[in-house]
PDB file of C-alpha atoms in Angstrom:
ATOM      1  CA  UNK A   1      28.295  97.766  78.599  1.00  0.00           C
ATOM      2  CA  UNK A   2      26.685 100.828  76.875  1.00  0.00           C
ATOM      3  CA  UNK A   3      29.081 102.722  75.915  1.00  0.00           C
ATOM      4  CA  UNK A   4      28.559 106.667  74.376  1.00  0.00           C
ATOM      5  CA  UNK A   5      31.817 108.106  72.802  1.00  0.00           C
ATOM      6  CA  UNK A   6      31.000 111.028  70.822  1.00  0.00           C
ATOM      7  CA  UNK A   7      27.390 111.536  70.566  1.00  0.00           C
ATOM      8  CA  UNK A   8      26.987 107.749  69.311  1.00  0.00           C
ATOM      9  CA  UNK A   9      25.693 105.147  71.272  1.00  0.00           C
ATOM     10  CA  UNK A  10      27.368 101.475  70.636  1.00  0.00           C
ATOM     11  CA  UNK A  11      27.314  98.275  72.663  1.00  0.00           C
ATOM     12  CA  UNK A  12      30.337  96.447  74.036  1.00  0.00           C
ATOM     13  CA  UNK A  13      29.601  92.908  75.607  1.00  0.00           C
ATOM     14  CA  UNK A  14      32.964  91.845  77.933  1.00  0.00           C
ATOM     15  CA  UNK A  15      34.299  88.929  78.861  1.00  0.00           C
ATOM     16  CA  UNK A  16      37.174  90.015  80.965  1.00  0.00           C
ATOM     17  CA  UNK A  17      38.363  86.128  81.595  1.00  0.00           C
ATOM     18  CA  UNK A  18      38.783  85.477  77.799  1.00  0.00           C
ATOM     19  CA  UNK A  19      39.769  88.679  77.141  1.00  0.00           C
ATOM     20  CA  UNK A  20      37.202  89.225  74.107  1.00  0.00           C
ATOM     21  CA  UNK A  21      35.466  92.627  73.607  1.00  0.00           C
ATOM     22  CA  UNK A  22      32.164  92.409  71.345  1.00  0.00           C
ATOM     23  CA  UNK A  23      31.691  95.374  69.907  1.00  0.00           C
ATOM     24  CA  UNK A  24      28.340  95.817  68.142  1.00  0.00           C
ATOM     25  CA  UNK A  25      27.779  99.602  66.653  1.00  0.00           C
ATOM     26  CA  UNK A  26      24.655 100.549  64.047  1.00  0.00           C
ATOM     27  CA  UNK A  27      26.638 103.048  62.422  1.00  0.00           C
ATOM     28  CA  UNK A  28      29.134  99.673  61.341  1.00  0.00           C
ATOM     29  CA  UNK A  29      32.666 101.456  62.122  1.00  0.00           C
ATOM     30  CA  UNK A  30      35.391  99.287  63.519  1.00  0.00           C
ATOM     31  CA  UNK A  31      36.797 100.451  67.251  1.00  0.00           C
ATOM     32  CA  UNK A  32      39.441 102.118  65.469  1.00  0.00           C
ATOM     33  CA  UNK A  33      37.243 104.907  64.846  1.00  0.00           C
ATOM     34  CA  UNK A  34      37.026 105.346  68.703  1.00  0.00           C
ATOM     35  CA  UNK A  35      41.252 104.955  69.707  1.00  0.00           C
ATOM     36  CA  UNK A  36      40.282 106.507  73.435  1.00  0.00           C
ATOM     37  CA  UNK A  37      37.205 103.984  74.042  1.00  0.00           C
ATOM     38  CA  UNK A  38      39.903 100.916  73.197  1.00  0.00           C
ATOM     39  CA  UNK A  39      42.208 102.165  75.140  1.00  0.00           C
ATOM     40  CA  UNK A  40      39.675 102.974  78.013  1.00  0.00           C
ATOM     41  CA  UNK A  41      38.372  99.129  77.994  1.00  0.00           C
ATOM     42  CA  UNK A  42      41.991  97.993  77.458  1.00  0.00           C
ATOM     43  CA  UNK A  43      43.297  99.705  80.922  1.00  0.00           C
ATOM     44  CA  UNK A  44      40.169  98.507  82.684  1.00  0.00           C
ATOM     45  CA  UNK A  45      41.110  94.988  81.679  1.00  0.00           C
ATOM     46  CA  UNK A  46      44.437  95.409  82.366  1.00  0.00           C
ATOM     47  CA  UNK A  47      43.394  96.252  85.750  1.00  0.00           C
ATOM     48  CA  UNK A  48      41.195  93.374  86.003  1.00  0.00           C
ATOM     49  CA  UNK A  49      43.998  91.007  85.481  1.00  0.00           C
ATOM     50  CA  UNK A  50      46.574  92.797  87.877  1.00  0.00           C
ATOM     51  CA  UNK A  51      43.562  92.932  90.610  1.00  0.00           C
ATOM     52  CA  UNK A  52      42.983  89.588  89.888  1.00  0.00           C
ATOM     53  CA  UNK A  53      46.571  88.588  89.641  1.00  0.00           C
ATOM     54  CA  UNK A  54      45.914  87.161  86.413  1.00  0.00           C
ATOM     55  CA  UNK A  55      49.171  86.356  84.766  1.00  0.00           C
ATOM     56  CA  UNK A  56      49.690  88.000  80.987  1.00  0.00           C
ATOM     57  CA  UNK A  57      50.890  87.979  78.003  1.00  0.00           C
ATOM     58  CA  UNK A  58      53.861  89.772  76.939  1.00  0.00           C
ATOM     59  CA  UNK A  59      51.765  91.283  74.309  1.00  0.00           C
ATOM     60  CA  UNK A  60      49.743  92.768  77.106  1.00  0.00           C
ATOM     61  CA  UNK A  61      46.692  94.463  76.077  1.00  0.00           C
ATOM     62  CA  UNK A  62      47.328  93.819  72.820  1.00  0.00           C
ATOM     63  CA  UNK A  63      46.419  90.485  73.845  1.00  0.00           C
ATOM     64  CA  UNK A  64      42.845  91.589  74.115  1.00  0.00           C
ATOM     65  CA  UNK A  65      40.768  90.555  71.083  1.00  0.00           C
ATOM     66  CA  UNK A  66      37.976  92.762  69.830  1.00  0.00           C
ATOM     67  CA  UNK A  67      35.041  91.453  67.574  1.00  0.00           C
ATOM     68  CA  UNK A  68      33.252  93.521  65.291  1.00  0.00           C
ATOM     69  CA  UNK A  69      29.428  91.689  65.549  1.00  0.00           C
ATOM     70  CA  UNK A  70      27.524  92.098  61.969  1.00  0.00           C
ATOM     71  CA  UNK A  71      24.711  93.795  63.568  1.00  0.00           C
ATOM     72  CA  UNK A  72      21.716  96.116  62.276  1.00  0.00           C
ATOM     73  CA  UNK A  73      22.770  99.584  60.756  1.00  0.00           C
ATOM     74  CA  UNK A  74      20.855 102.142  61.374  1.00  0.00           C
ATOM     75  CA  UNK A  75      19.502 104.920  58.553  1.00  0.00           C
ATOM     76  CA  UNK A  76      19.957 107.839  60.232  1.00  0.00           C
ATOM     77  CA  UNK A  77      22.308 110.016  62.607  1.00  0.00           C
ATOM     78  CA  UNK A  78      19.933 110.145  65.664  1.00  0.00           C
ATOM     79  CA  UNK A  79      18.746 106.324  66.707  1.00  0.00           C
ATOM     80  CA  UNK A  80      21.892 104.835  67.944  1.00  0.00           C
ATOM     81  CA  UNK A  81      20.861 104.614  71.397  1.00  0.00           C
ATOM     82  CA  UNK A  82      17.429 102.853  70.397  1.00  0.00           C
ATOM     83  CA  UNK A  83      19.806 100.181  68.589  1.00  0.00           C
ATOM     84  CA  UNK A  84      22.382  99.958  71.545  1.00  0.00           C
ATOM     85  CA  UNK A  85      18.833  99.328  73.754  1.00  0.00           C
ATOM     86  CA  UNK A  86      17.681  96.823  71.201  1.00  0.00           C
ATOM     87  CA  UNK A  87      21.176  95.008  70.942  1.00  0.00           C
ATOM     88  CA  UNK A  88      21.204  95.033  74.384  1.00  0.00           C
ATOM     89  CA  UNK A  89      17.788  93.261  75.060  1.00  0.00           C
ATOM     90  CA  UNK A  90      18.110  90.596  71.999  1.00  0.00           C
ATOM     91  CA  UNK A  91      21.386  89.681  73.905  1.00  0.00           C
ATOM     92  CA  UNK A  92      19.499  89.424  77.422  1.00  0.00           C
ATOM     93  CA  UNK A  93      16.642  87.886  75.647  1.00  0.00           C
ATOM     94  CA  UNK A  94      18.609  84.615  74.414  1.00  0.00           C
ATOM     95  CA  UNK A  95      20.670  84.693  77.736  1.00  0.00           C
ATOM     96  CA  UNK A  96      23.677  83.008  75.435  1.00  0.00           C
ATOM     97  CA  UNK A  97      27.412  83.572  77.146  1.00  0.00           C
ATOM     98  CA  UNK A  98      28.683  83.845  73.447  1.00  0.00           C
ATOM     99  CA  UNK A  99      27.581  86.496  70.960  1.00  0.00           C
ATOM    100  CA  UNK A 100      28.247  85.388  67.060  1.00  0.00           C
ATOM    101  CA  UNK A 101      30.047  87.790  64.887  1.00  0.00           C
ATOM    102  CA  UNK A 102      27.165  87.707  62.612  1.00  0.00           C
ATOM    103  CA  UNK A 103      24.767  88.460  65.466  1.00  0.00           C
ATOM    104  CA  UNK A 104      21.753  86.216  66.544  1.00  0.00           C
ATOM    105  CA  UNK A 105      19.815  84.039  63.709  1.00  0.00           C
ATOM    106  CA  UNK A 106      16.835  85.091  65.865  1.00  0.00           C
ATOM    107  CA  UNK A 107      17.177  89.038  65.265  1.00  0.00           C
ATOM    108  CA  UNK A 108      19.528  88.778  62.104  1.00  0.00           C
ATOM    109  CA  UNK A 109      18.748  91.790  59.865  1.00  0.00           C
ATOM    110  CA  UNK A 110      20.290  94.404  57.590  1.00  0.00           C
ATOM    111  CA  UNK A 111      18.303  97.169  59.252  1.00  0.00           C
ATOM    112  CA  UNK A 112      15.405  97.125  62.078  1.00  0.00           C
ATOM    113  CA  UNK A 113      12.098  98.477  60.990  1.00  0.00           C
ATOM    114  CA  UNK A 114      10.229 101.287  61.769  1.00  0.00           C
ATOM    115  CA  UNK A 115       8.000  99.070  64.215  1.00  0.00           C
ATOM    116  CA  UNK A 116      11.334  97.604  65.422  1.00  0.00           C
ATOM    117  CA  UNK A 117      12.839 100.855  66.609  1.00  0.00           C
ATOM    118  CA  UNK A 118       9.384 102.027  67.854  1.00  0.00           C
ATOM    119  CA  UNK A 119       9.183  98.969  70.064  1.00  0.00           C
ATOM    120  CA  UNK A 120      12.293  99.702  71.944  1.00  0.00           C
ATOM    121  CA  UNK A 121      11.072 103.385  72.370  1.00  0.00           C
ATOM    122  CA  UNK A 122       7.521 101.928  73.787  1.00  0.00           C
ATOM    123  CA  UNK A 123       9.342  99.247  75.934  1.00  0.00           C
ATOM    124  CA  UNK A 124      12.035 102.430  77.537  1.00  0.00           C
ATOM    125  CA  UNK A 125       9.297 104.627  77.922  1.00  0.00           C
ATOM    126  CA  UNK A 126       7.189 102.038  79.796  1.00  0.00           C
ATOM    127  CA  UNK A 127       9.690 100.900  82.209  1.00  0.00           C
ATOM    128  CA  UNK A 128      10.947 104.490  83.031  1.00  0.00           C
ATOM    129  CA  UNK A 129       6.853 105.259  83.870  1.00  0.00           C
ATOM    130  CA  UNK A 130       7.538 102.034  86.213  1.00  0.00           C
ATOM    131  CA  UNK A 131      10.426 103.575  87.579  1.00  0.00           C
ATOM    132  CA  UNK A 132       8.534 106.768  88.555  1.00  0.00           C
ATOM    133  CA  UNK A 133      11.556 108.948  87.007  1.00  0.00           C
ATOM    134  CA  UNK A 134       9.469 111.561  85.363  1.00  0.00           C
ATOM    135  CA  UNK A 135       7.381 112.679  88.260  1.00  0.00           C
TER     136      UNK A 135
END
């Protein structure tokens, strides 16, 4: 789930059964820095299980566990969505139901290159030129 809080981009991968919210931001802040996303995706769950009529804990949704994923930082202030797309499409790419806390062996980096972050530009642009959105 994309997620903008902000002015930053950051990607949050659910799995509303286990209760586990992967949280994978370039600019490498824990989800404490954004209190009203948490408690946003902690109310949706919440509803989840009650709509569901899955029993809970008594700790509630403190019982939800959220995982900081070692991802790629980013180098400046303004690429965050280009790293959300990119985290996004490495995900999609494996098609793996788990996500490792120090990301995927096949992407693992300290930062994306130039060429990296270009790629995901090219690949956006193209499919919105698919989509017909800019005529």
């Amino acid at each position: 789930m994309p997620n903008h809080y902000s002015g930053h981009w950051l990607l949050l991968a659910i799995n509303p059964i286990r209760e586990i919210v992967y949280y994978l931001d370039s600019l490498g802040n824990d989800w404490t820095t954004y209190p009203d996303m948490k408690v946003l995706i902690d109310t949706v769950l919440q509803a989840f299980r009650a709509q569901r009529d899955i029993q809970t804990s008594r700790r509630g949704a403190n019982s939800i566990t959220w995982i900081k994923v070692a991802c790629p930082q980013q180098r400046n202030q303004i690429d965050c969505g280009y790293f959300m797309l990119r985290f996004m499409r490495d995900t999609l790419a494996l098609g793996r139901l788990k996500i490792s806390t120090d990301y995927f062996d096949e992407f693992k980096c300290a930062f994306y290159t130039k060429d990296q972050v270009d790629e995901i530009k090219e690949e956006w642009c193209q499919f919105m030129i698919k989509l017909n959105v800019c005529s």
